[in-house]
Each structure stands twice: as C-alpha cells, then as structure tokens.
Coordinates of C-alpha atoms and ligand atoms in Angstrom, one line a residue:
M24 CA 100.1 192.3 98.7
R25 CA 99.5 196.0 98.3
F26 CA 98.7 197.8 95.0
R27 CA 99.2 201.1 93.5
S28 CA 96.0 203.0 92.9
F29 CA 95.0 204.2 89.5
F30 CA 91.8 205.0 87.7
F31 CA 90.4 206.5 84.7
S32 CA 87.1 206.5 82.8
S33 CA 86.5 206.7 79.1
S34 CA 83.1 207.1 77.5
I35 CA 81.4 209.2 74.9
F36 CA 80.3 211.3 77.9
S37 CA 83.8 211.6 79.3
L38 CA 82.3 210.3 82.5
S39 CA 83.6 210.5 83.4
H40 CA 93.1 203.6 108.9
S41 CA 94.5 201.8 111.6
R42 CA 92.1 199.1 111.7
S43 CA 93.2 196.7 114.3
P44 CA 93.7 193.5 112.5
S45 CA 92.7 191.8 115.7
L46 CA 89.2 192.6 116.8
S47 CA 88.3 194.8 119.7
S48 CA 87.7 192.9 122.9
S49 CA 84.0 193.8 122.9
R50 CA 83.6 192.5 119.4
F51 CA 85.4 189.4 120.3
S52 CA 83.3 188.8 123.3
S53 CA 80.2 188.9 121.0
L54 CA 81.6 186.1 118.9
S55 CA 80.7 182.6 120.1
A56 CA 83.1 180.6 122.1
A57 CA 83.6 178.2 119.2
M58 CA 86.0 180.4 117.4
S59 CA 87.9 179.1 114.4
P60 CA 91.6 178.3 115.1
A61 CA 92.7 180.9 112.6
L62 CA 90.7 183.6 114.3
E63 CA 91.8 182.5 117.8
K64 CA 95.4 182.7 116.5
S65 CA 94.9 186.3 115.3
R66 CA 93.3 187.2 118.6
Q67 CA 96.4 186.0 120.4
G68 CA 98.5 188.1 118.1
N69 CA 100.5 185.3 116.5
G70 CA 98.3 184.8 113.4
G71 CA 100.3 187.1 111.2
C72 CA 97.6 189.7 111.5
N73 CA 100.0 192.5 112.4
D74 CA 101.9 191.8 109.2
D75 CA 101.3 194.9 107.0
S76 CA 102.2 193.1 103.8
K77 CA 98.9 191.1 104.0
S78 CA 95.8 192.4 102.3
K79 CA 92.9 193.3 104.5
V80 CA 89.4 192.9 102.9
T81 CA 86.2 194.7 103.8
V82 CA 82.9 193.9 102.2
V83 CA 80.7 197.0 102.0
G84 CA 77.2 195.5 102.0
S85 CA 75.4 192.6 103.6
G86 CA 72.3 191.7 101.7
N87 CA 71.7 188.4 99.9
W88 CA 74.7 188.6 97.5
G89 CA 76.8 190.7 99.9
S90 CA 76.6 187.9 102.5
V91 CA 77.5 185.2 99.9
A92 CA 80.4 187.3 98.7
A93 CA 81.6 187.6 102.3
K94 CA 81.4 183.8 102.7
L95 CA 83.4 183.2 99.5
I96 CA 86.1 185.7 100.5
A97 CA 86.2 184.5 104.1
S98 CA 86.9 180.9 103.1
N99 CA 89.7 182.0 100.8
A100 CA 91.2 184.5 103.3
L101 CA 91.8 181.7 105.7
K102 CA 93.6 179.6 103.0
L103 CA 95.6 182.3 101.2
P104 CA 98.7 183.5 103.1
S105 CA 98.7 186.9 101.5
F106 CA 95.4 187.9 103.2
H107 CA 94.5 188.6 106.7
D108 CA 92.2 186.0 108.2
E109 CA 89.6 188.5 109.3
V110 CA 87.1 189.8 106.8
R111 CA 85.0 192.8 107.8
M112 CA 81.4 193.2 106.5
W113 CA 79.7 196.5 106.8
V114 CA 76.0 196.0 107.8
F115 CA 73.3 198.6 107.3
E116 CA 72.0 198.2 110.8
E117 CA 68.5 196.9 111.3
V118 CA 66.5 195.9 114.3
L119 CA 65.0 192.5 113.9
P120 CA 61.3 191.7 114.9
N121 CA 62.7 190.2 118.2
G122 CA 64.4 193.5 119.1
E123 CA 67.9 192.3 118.4
K124 CA 70.3 194.2 116.2
L125 CA 71.2 192.4 112.9
T126 CA 74.9 193.0 113.4
D127 CA 74.8 191.4 116.9
V128 CA 73.0 188.4 115.6
I129 CA 75.4 187.9 112.7
N130 CA 78.4 188.1 115.1
K131 CA 76.7 185.8 117.6
T132 CA 75.4 183.1 115.2
N133 CA 77.7 183.6 112.2
E134 CA 74.6 183.8 110.0
N135 CA 72.8 186.7 108.3
V136 CA 69.4 185.6 109.5
K137 CA 67.6 188.3 107.5
Y138 CA 69.2 188.1 104.1
L139 CA 70.9 184.7 104.0
P140 CA 69.3 182.5 106.6
G141 CA 70.6 179.0 107.2
I142 CA 74.1 179.7 105.8
K143 CA 77.2 180.0 108.0
L144 CA 79.4 182.9 106.7
G145 CA 82.7 181.7 108.2
R146 CA 83.8 182.6 111.7
N147 CA 86.4 185.1 110.4
V148 CA 83.6 187.4 109.1
V149 CA 83.0 190.2 111.5
A150 CA 79.9 192.4 111.0
D151 CA 80.3 196.1 111.7
P152 CA 77.5 198.7 111.6
D153 CA 80.0 201.6 111.5
L154 CA 80.9 202.2 107.8
E155 CA 84.0 204.3 108.5
N156 CA 85.3 201.8 111.1
A157 CA 84.6 198.9 108.8
V158 CA 86.8 200.2 105.9
K159 CA 89.5 201.7 108.2
D160 CA 92.8 200.0 107.3
A161 CA 91.3 197.8 104.6
N162 CA 93.2 197.9 101.4
M163 CA 90.7 195.8 99.4
L164 CA 87.2 197.0 99.4
V165 CA 84.3 194.9 97.9
F166 CA 81.2 197.1 97.2
V167 CA 78.0 195.1 97.1
T168 CA 74.8 197.0 98.0
P169 CA 71.8 197.9 95.9
H170 CA 72.9 200.6 93.5
Q171 CA 70.6 203.3 94.8
F172 CA 72.6 203.4 98.0
M173 CA 76.0 203.7 96.4
D174 CA 76.0 207.5 96.0
G175 CA 75.3 208.0 99.7
I176 CA 77.9 205.4 100.7
C177 CA 80.6 207.1 98.5
K178 CA 79.8 210.5 100.0
K179 CA 80.1 209.1 103.5
L180 CA 83.5 207.6 102.6
D181 CA 84.8 210.7 100.7
G182 CA 88.2 211.6 102.1
K183 CA 88.2 208.6 104.4
I184 CA 90.1 206.2 102.1
T185 CA 93.8 206.7 102.2
G186 CA 96.9 204.8 101.0
D187 CA 97.0 202.1 98.3
V188 CA 93.5 200.8 98.2
E189 CA 91.8 198.7 95.5
A190 CA 88.1 198.2 95.0
I191 CA 85.8 195.9 93.2
S192 CA 82.1 196.5 92.6
L193 CA 79.5 193.7 92.6
V194 CA 76.8 196.3 92.2
K195 CA 74.5 196.0 89.2
G196 CA 73.2 199.4 88.2
M197 CA 74.1 202.9 87.2
E198 CA 73.6 206.5 88.3
V199 CA 72.3 209.0 85.8
K200 CA 73.8 212.4 86.1
K201 CA 73.1 215.4 83.9
E202 CA 76.3 214.7 81.9
G203 CA 75.1 211.2 81.2
P204 CA 75.3 207.7 82.8
C205 CA 77.8 207.0 85.4
M206 CA 78.6 203.4 86.1
I207 CA 79.0 202.4 89.8
S208 CA 82.7 201.5 89.3
S209 CA 83.3 205.1 88.0
L210 CA 81.4 206.6 90.9
I211 CA 83.6 204.7 93.3
S212 CA 86.8 205.6 91.4
K213 CA 85.9 209.3 91.1
Q214 CA 84.6 209.9 94.5
L215 CA 87.1 207.8 96.5
G216 CA 90.1 208.2 94.1
I217 CA 90.8 204.5 93.9
N218 CA 90.9 202.0 91.0
C219 CA 87.8 199.8 90.8
C220 CA 87.3 196.5 89.0
V221 CA 83.9 194.8 88.7
L222 CA 82.6 191.2 89.3
M223 CA 79.4 190.2 87.4
G224 CA 78.0 187.0 86.1
A225 CA 75.2 184.4 86.2
N226 CA 75.1 184.5 90.0
I227 CA 71.9 184.0 91.8
A228 CA 73.2 184.3 95.3
N229 CA 71.1 181.6 97.0
E230 CA 72.5 179.0 94.6
I231 CA 76.1 180.0 95.2
A232 CA 75.4 180.0 98.9
V233 CA 74.7 176.3 98.8
E234 CA 77.8 175.8 96.6
K235 CA 76.2 174.9 93.3
F236 CA 78.7 175.4 90.4
S237 CA 78.6 178.9 88.9
E238 CA 80.9 181.1 86.9
A239 CA 81.6 184.9 87.1
T240 CA 83.6 187.5 85.2
V241 CA 86.0 190.1 86.7
G242 CA 86.2 193.2 84.5
Y243 CA 89.4 195.1 84.9
R244 CA 91.4 198.0 83.3
G245 CA 95.1 198.6 83.4
S246 CA 97.3 195.9 85.0
R247 CA 96.3 192.3 85.0
E248 CA 97.9 191.8 88.5
I249 CA 95.0 193.3 90.4
A250 CA 92.5 191.3 88.4
D251 CA 94.4 188.1 89.2
T252 CA 94.3 189.0 92.9
W253 CA 90.5 189.4 92.8
V254 CA 90.1 186.2 90.9
Q255 CA 92.1 184.4 93.6
L256 CA 90.1 186.0 96.4
F257 CA 86.7 184.9 94.9
S258 CA 87.5 181.6 93.2
T259 CA 86.5 178.3 94.7
P260 CA 86.0 174.9 93.1
Y261 CA 82.3 175.8 92.7
F262 CA 82.8 179.4 91.7
M263 CA 84.9 179.8 88.6
V264 CA 86.0 183.4 87.9
T265 CA 87.5 184.6 84.6
P266 CA 89.2 188.0 84.1
V267 CA 88.3 190.2 81.1
H268 CA 90.0 193.4 80.2
D269 CA 86.7 195.4 79.7
V270 CA 85.3 197.0 82.9
E271 CA 82.6 198.9 81.1
G272 CA 81.4 195.9 79.0
V273 CA 81.2 193.6 82.0
E274 CA 79.5 196.2 84.2
L275 CA 77.0 197.2 81.5
C276 CA 76.1 193.5 81.0
G277 CA 75.4 193.1 84.7
T278 CA 73.4 196.3 84.8
L279 CA 71.3 196.1 81.6
K280 CA 70.3 192.4 82.0
N281 CA 68.0 193.4 84.9
V282 CA 65.9 195.3 82.4
V283 CA 65.7 192.3 80.2
A284 CA 64.7 190.2 83.2
I285 CA 61.7 192.5 83.9
A286 CA 60.6 192.0 80.2
A287 CA 60.9 188.2 80.7
G288 CA 58.8 188.5 83.9
F289 CA 56.0 190.2 81.9
V290 CA 56.1 187.4 79.3
D291 CA 55.8 184.8 82.1
G292 CA 53.0 186.7 83.8
L293 CA 51.1 186.8 80.6
E294 CA 51.9 183.1 79.9
M295 CA 53.2 183.9 76.5
G296 CA 55.4 180.8 76.4
N297 CA 59.0 179.8 75.8
N298 CA 59.4 181.0 72.2
T299 CA 58.3 184.5 73.2
K300 CA 60.6 184.5 76.2
A301 CA 63.6 183.3 74.0
A302 CA 62.8 186.1 71.6
I303 CA 62.7 188.7 74.4
M304 CA 66.1 187.4 75.7
R305 CA 67.6 187.6 72.2
I306 CA 66.3 191.1 71.6
G307 CA 67.4 192.2 75.1
L308 CA 70.9 190.8 74.6
R309 CA 71.1 192.7 71.3
E310 CA 70.0 195.9 72.9
M311 CA 72.5 195.4 75.7
K312 CA 75.3 195.0 73.3
A313 CA 74.2 198.0 71.1
L314 CA 73.8 200.4 74.0
S315 CA 77.0 199.3 75.7
K316 CA 79.0 200.0 72.5
L317 CA 77.3 203.3 71.9
L318 CA 78.1 204.4 75.4
F319 CA 81.6 203.0 75.5
P320 CA 83.1 202.2 72.0
S321 CA 85.9 200.2 73.7
V322 CA 83.4 197.5 74.8
K323 CA 84.4 194.1 73.3
D324 CA 82.0 191.8 71.5
S325 CA 83.5 188.8 73.2
T326 CA 82.4 190.1 76.7
F327 CA 78.8 189.2 75.8
F328 CA 79.8 185.6 75.6
E329 CA 81.3 185.5 79.1
S330 CA 79.3 184.7 82.2
C331 CA 78.5 188.3 82.7
G332 CA 76.7 188.4 79.3
V333 CA 74.6 185.7 77.8
A334 CA 74.8 183.4 80.9
D335 CA 73.5 186.2 83.2
V336 CA 70.7 187.0 80.8
I337 CA 69.6 183.4 80.8
T338 CA 69.8 182.8 84.6
T339 CA 68.1 186.1 85.4
C340 CA 65.3 185.6 82.9
L341 CA 64.7 182.1 84.3
G342 CA 65.1 182.6 88.0
G343 CA 66.0 186.0 89.3
R344 CA 63.9 188.3 91.6
N345 CA 63.4 190.9 88.9
R346 CA 61.7 188.3 86.7
R347 CA 59.6 187.0 89.6
V348 CA 58.2 190.4 90.7
A349 CA 57.6 191.5 87.1
E350 CA 55.6 188.3 86.6
A351 CA 53.4 189.2 89.6
F352 CA 53.0 192.7 88.2
A353 CA 51.9 191.4 84.8
K354 CA 49.5 188.9 86.4
S355 CA 47.9 191.8 88.3
R356 CA 47.6 193.6 84.9
G357 CA 49.6 196.5 86.4
K358 CA 47.0 197.0 89.2
R359 CA 49.6 196.4 91.9
S360 CA 52.7 198.7 91.9
F361 CA 56.2 197.5 91.8
D362 CA 56.9 199.2 95.2
E363 CA 54.0 197.2 96.8
L364 CA 55.1 193.9 95.2
E365 CA 58.8 194.5 96.1
A366 CA 57.9 195.1 99.8
E367 CA 55.6 192.1 99.9
M368 CA 57.6 189.6 97.9
L369 CA 61.2 190.5 98.7
Q370 CA 61.0 191.5 102.4
G371 CA 63.9 194.0 102.5
Q372 CA 65.7 192.8 99.4
K373 CA 65.8 195.3 96.6
L374 CA 64.7 195.2 92.9
Q375 CA 67.2 196.7 90.6
G376 CA 65.5 196.3 87.2
V377 CA 62.8 198.9 87.6
S378 CA 65.1 201.7 88.6
T379 CA 67.6 200.6 86.0
A380 CA 64.9 200.7 83.3
R381 CA 64.1 204.3 84.4
E382 CA 67.7 205.3 84.3
V383 CA 68.3 203.7 80.9
Y384 CA 65.1 205.4 79.6
E385 CA 66.5 208.8 80.8
V386 CA 69.8 208.1 78.9
L387 CA 68.0 207.0 75.7
K388 CA 65.7 210.1 75.9
H389 CA 68.6 212.4 76.5
C390 CA 70.6 211.0 73.6
G391 CA 67.6 210.8 71.2
W392 CA 68.0 207.0 71.0
L393 CA 64.5 205.9 72.2
E394 CA 63.4 204.4 68.9
M395 CA 66.6 202.4 68.6
F396 CA 65.9 200.5 71.8
P397 CA 62.3 199.5 71.7
L398 CA 62.6 196.8 74.4
F399 CA 64.3 198.9 76.9
S400 CA 62.0 201.9 76.4
T401 CA 58.9 199.7 76.4
V402 CA 59.9 198.0 79.7
H403 CA 60.1 201.4 81.4
Q404 CA 56.7 202.5 80.0
I405 CA 55.1 199.4 81.3
C406 CA 56.6 199.8 84.7
T407 CA 55.3 203.3 85.0
G408 CA 51.8 202.3 83.8
R409 CA 52.0 204.2 80.5
L410 CA 51.7 200.9 78.5
Q411 CA 50.0 197.6 79.4
P412 CA 52.2 194.6 80.0
E413 CA 51.0 193.1 76.6
A414 CA 53.0 195.9 74.9
I415 CA 56.2 194.0 75.6
V416 CA 55.7 192.2 72.2
Q417 CA 54.0 195.1 70.4
Y418 CA 56.9 196.9 68.6
R419 CA 59.0 196.5 65.6
E420 CA 62.6 195.8 66.4
N421 CA 65.0 198.4 64.9
K422 CA 68.0 197.1 63.2
L423 CA 71.1 198.7 64.6
Ligands
NAD6 N1 71.0 188.7 95.2 C1 71.5 188.2 94.1 O1 71.3 187.1 93.7 C2 72.5 189.1 93.4 C3 73.4 188.5 92.5 C4 74.3 189.2 91.8 C5 74.4 190.6 92.0 N2 73.5 191.2 92.9 C6 73.7 192.6 93.0 O2 74.3 192.8 94.3 C7 73.9 194.1 94.8 C8 73.5 193.9 96.3 O3 72.4 193.1 96.3 P1 72.1 192.1 97.5 O4 71.3 190.9 97.0 O5 73.3 191.8 98.3 O6 71.1 193.0 98.4 P2 69.6 192.7 98.9 O7 68.6 193.3 97.9 O8 69.5 191.3 99.3 O9 69.5 193.5 100.3 C9 69.3 194.9 100.4 C10 70.4 195.4 101.2 O10 70.4 196.9 101.3 C11 70.6 197.3 102.6 N3 70.0 198.6 102.8 C12 68.7 198.9 103.0 N4 68.6 200.3 103.1 C13 69.8 200.8 103.0 C14 70.4 202.1 103.0 N5 69.6 203.2 103.1 N6 71.7 202.2 102.8 C15 72.5 201.2 102.5 N7 72.0 199.9 102.5 C16 70.7 199.7 102.7 C17 69.9 196.2 103.4 O11 70.4 196.2 104.8 C18 70.4 195.0 102.7 O12 71.7 194.6 103.1 C19 72.8 194.6 93.9 O13 73.4 195.5 93.0 C20 72.4 193.4 93.1 O14 71.9 193.7 91.8 C21 72.6 190.5 93.6

C-alpha cells in the first residue's frame, strides 16, 4: 500500500530510490547460509519483492529500542502480504572491540551484539551503514535514534526522499529553535516534506525484546488509514498498539516523561521512599499535561490516560535508564557528572532526560513560565549543579 504525503504543524509558535528489493549479492553473501525461506524466495526473485504495490520499510536507527522495533516490524513484514519481506535497518557504524564492524556482525549473526545482545532480529532484517542507501526506495520510514542526532540525520536526507513516503517517529525528545520548541515529528515533516506519525508508550525495550506484554500509542493527524497501517506493522500478541488522533499530545508525553524520570531517580538516590516518588510522578504528570496544552492547545486530556501518558510515566520512573543514572547522580551528591555516569553505566546508549530537561528549561525561560513548572525547572537546575538533589522536593507546587 502506498500513501499520499501530507503534513502540517499547529502550535502557539506556528512551528512550525530504486532500492533493490532483493539484496545486493555482497550483502547476501554476508548473511548466514541458514536464510529464512521468505528471504530465500525474495533472493530468487519470486517472493513478490519486485511488486511495487508492496510497502518497503526502513528503520533509521539501531540502538536498544531501534533494534527491538526492527524485530517487531520484521516479524510482521513476513506475515503481512502488503509488505516486502526485507526490512532495512540503518546502523550508525561502529567498530567493535574485536575489530569487526557492527553492521557486518549484525548481518552475520542476526543480532545487534552491542545494543541488544542475545536477541535474534529476524533474518529479513538487513543492516546497512549507508543512510542514503538504506532509505532509497523505502516508502515507510521508522525513525528511532536518540533525539540529539535527528537534526543531522534529517539534514543528510534533505532532498533524498521522493515519492509517496510516510514516516513514524519513535524518538523521545525535542529540538529547541529560536522560534520555540520543535517536536521531532515536525522536524522530520518539515525537513523531508513527509507526513510523520509517532509511536510512544510504556516501552522499556529490553522487556519487549523478550516478548513481555506491553502497550503503545500511535499518534496521528489527518487520515486514520495511515495510523491503521502503522498499528498493523507494529502489533503483535505481546505488543498492543492503539491509535490516537493527537500527534502532539502523544509525542509530548513521550518526551516530557524523561524529565519526570530524572526527578524519580533523584528521589530513589536520596532514599526518600514510595510516597515521595508517587508525589513526584503525580506532579510530573500534571506539569506534562499543563505544558503540552500550553504549547499545543489541541492536545487532548484523554491522551494522558493512554500508554504514552500515565503508563509511560510509571514504567520509566520505576525502571528506565534515566531513573537509574539520576539515582547514581543523587547518590554521589552531584559529585559525578551525568556525562561521566552515562558513559560508565550505559556504554553507548544515550540518556534523553538530561538534555530534554535543558530544552524544556529553555522553553519555559523563553516564555516566562519557569514559576509555573517548578518540577521541570528544578530538575534542570539539579542536573547542572545549581541546586542540590534534595531540592527536588523543596518547592511549592503552582496551581495551573
Ligand atoms: N531503549 C528504550 O527502552 C527506549 C524505549 C522507548 C523509546 N526509546 C527512544 O528511542 C530513541 C532511540 O533510543 P535507543 O534506545 O534505540 O538508542 P540507544 O541509546 O540504545 O543507542 C544509541 C544509538 O545512537 C547511535 N549513535 C551514536 N552516535 C550517533 C551519531 N553521531 N549519529 C547517529 N546515531 C548515533 C548508536 O549507534 C546507537 O544506535 C530515543 O529517543 C529513546 O528515548 C528508547
């Protein structure tokens, strides 16, 4: 199925290939001999891969969540007749300690040994270190990298995406431009000229990788048809996806909850207990809702009760990496920097909450809203050493 492209953005800031469906022979030779029957069929040219009516999916990103997203999509692409079997995954190339390239290892072992060790991605996933080549001919692009790299990726792809292409962003974060905040889905839409949905939710990647039941929310604008297609592409019996007509609300939930997770980590590091943590989660959710609605008046209250809202706040404050690193930061009484702890504890994976806290602070300052959002502004000031971690409970909540 192919789609017509459309996009628009509405906020108070007015923010506003012939990819061979069959793989090149060298790439094929790098895959192991035990190829899936579906991929073998496509290699022989009788797998329907030359059928232009089928959607071709490329996953842009291959970290922890990127690899799990590729696994989910790959299992569905093999089952659904409207998709090509092959799923490309763009890999930011890295050389592993044994001297091998990550891309080669993924194609040889079918495993992302650095970011998702021990999990087979599906033999129809093909890792490609060449961004342009990876997206060439794809008409469904799944963006899933840490948000700080998205501007550079969009610039590299500028002018390279042609035809009816649809995108979805799994990226949690925002860019702050001088005109105001720019959500990642808007960045993709504006820079590449394509419509972009979002998928967010209570999704700790390692749990979905081992097929523990989870839910997610697809945020869309315009026609429901494309949202249903993304839902179909991601859904499995253990991953239940619900569409919501509210891109900005869904994306802001996914973005802002990382700041709340940092606050929850401070509470854990200071051993303040469950009541305090519950209070921080409630205040955080309230600030998420208030800021989302100030930025985008169209945001719906009901979105905060979807997986992308309250459920993601809960999971990320109980188990996510932002919480974990913030806990270590508070335990060190701020003597160890987030950069140092991120490098030591995450080994290549990226924290999003600290940079999002800075970006949110810039927006609040720019708009004169700092006092209305004491939790968000306090988190940034603790991260930058201006306040001690204990300050996370030393403010009076403003009633919005
Ligand atoms: N991991 C999770 O549990 C999870 C769950 C839901 C959403 N997310 C979101 O998904 C997005 C991607 O996170 P992830 O967990 O897949 O990544 P990650 O933090 O596990 O990995 C970092 C990735 O960035 C890549 N990278 C490093 N330098 C780069 C550069 N200069 N340019 C481009 N890429 C570079 C690395 O190769 C690696 O693929 C983030 O926005 C995150 O918030 C993550």
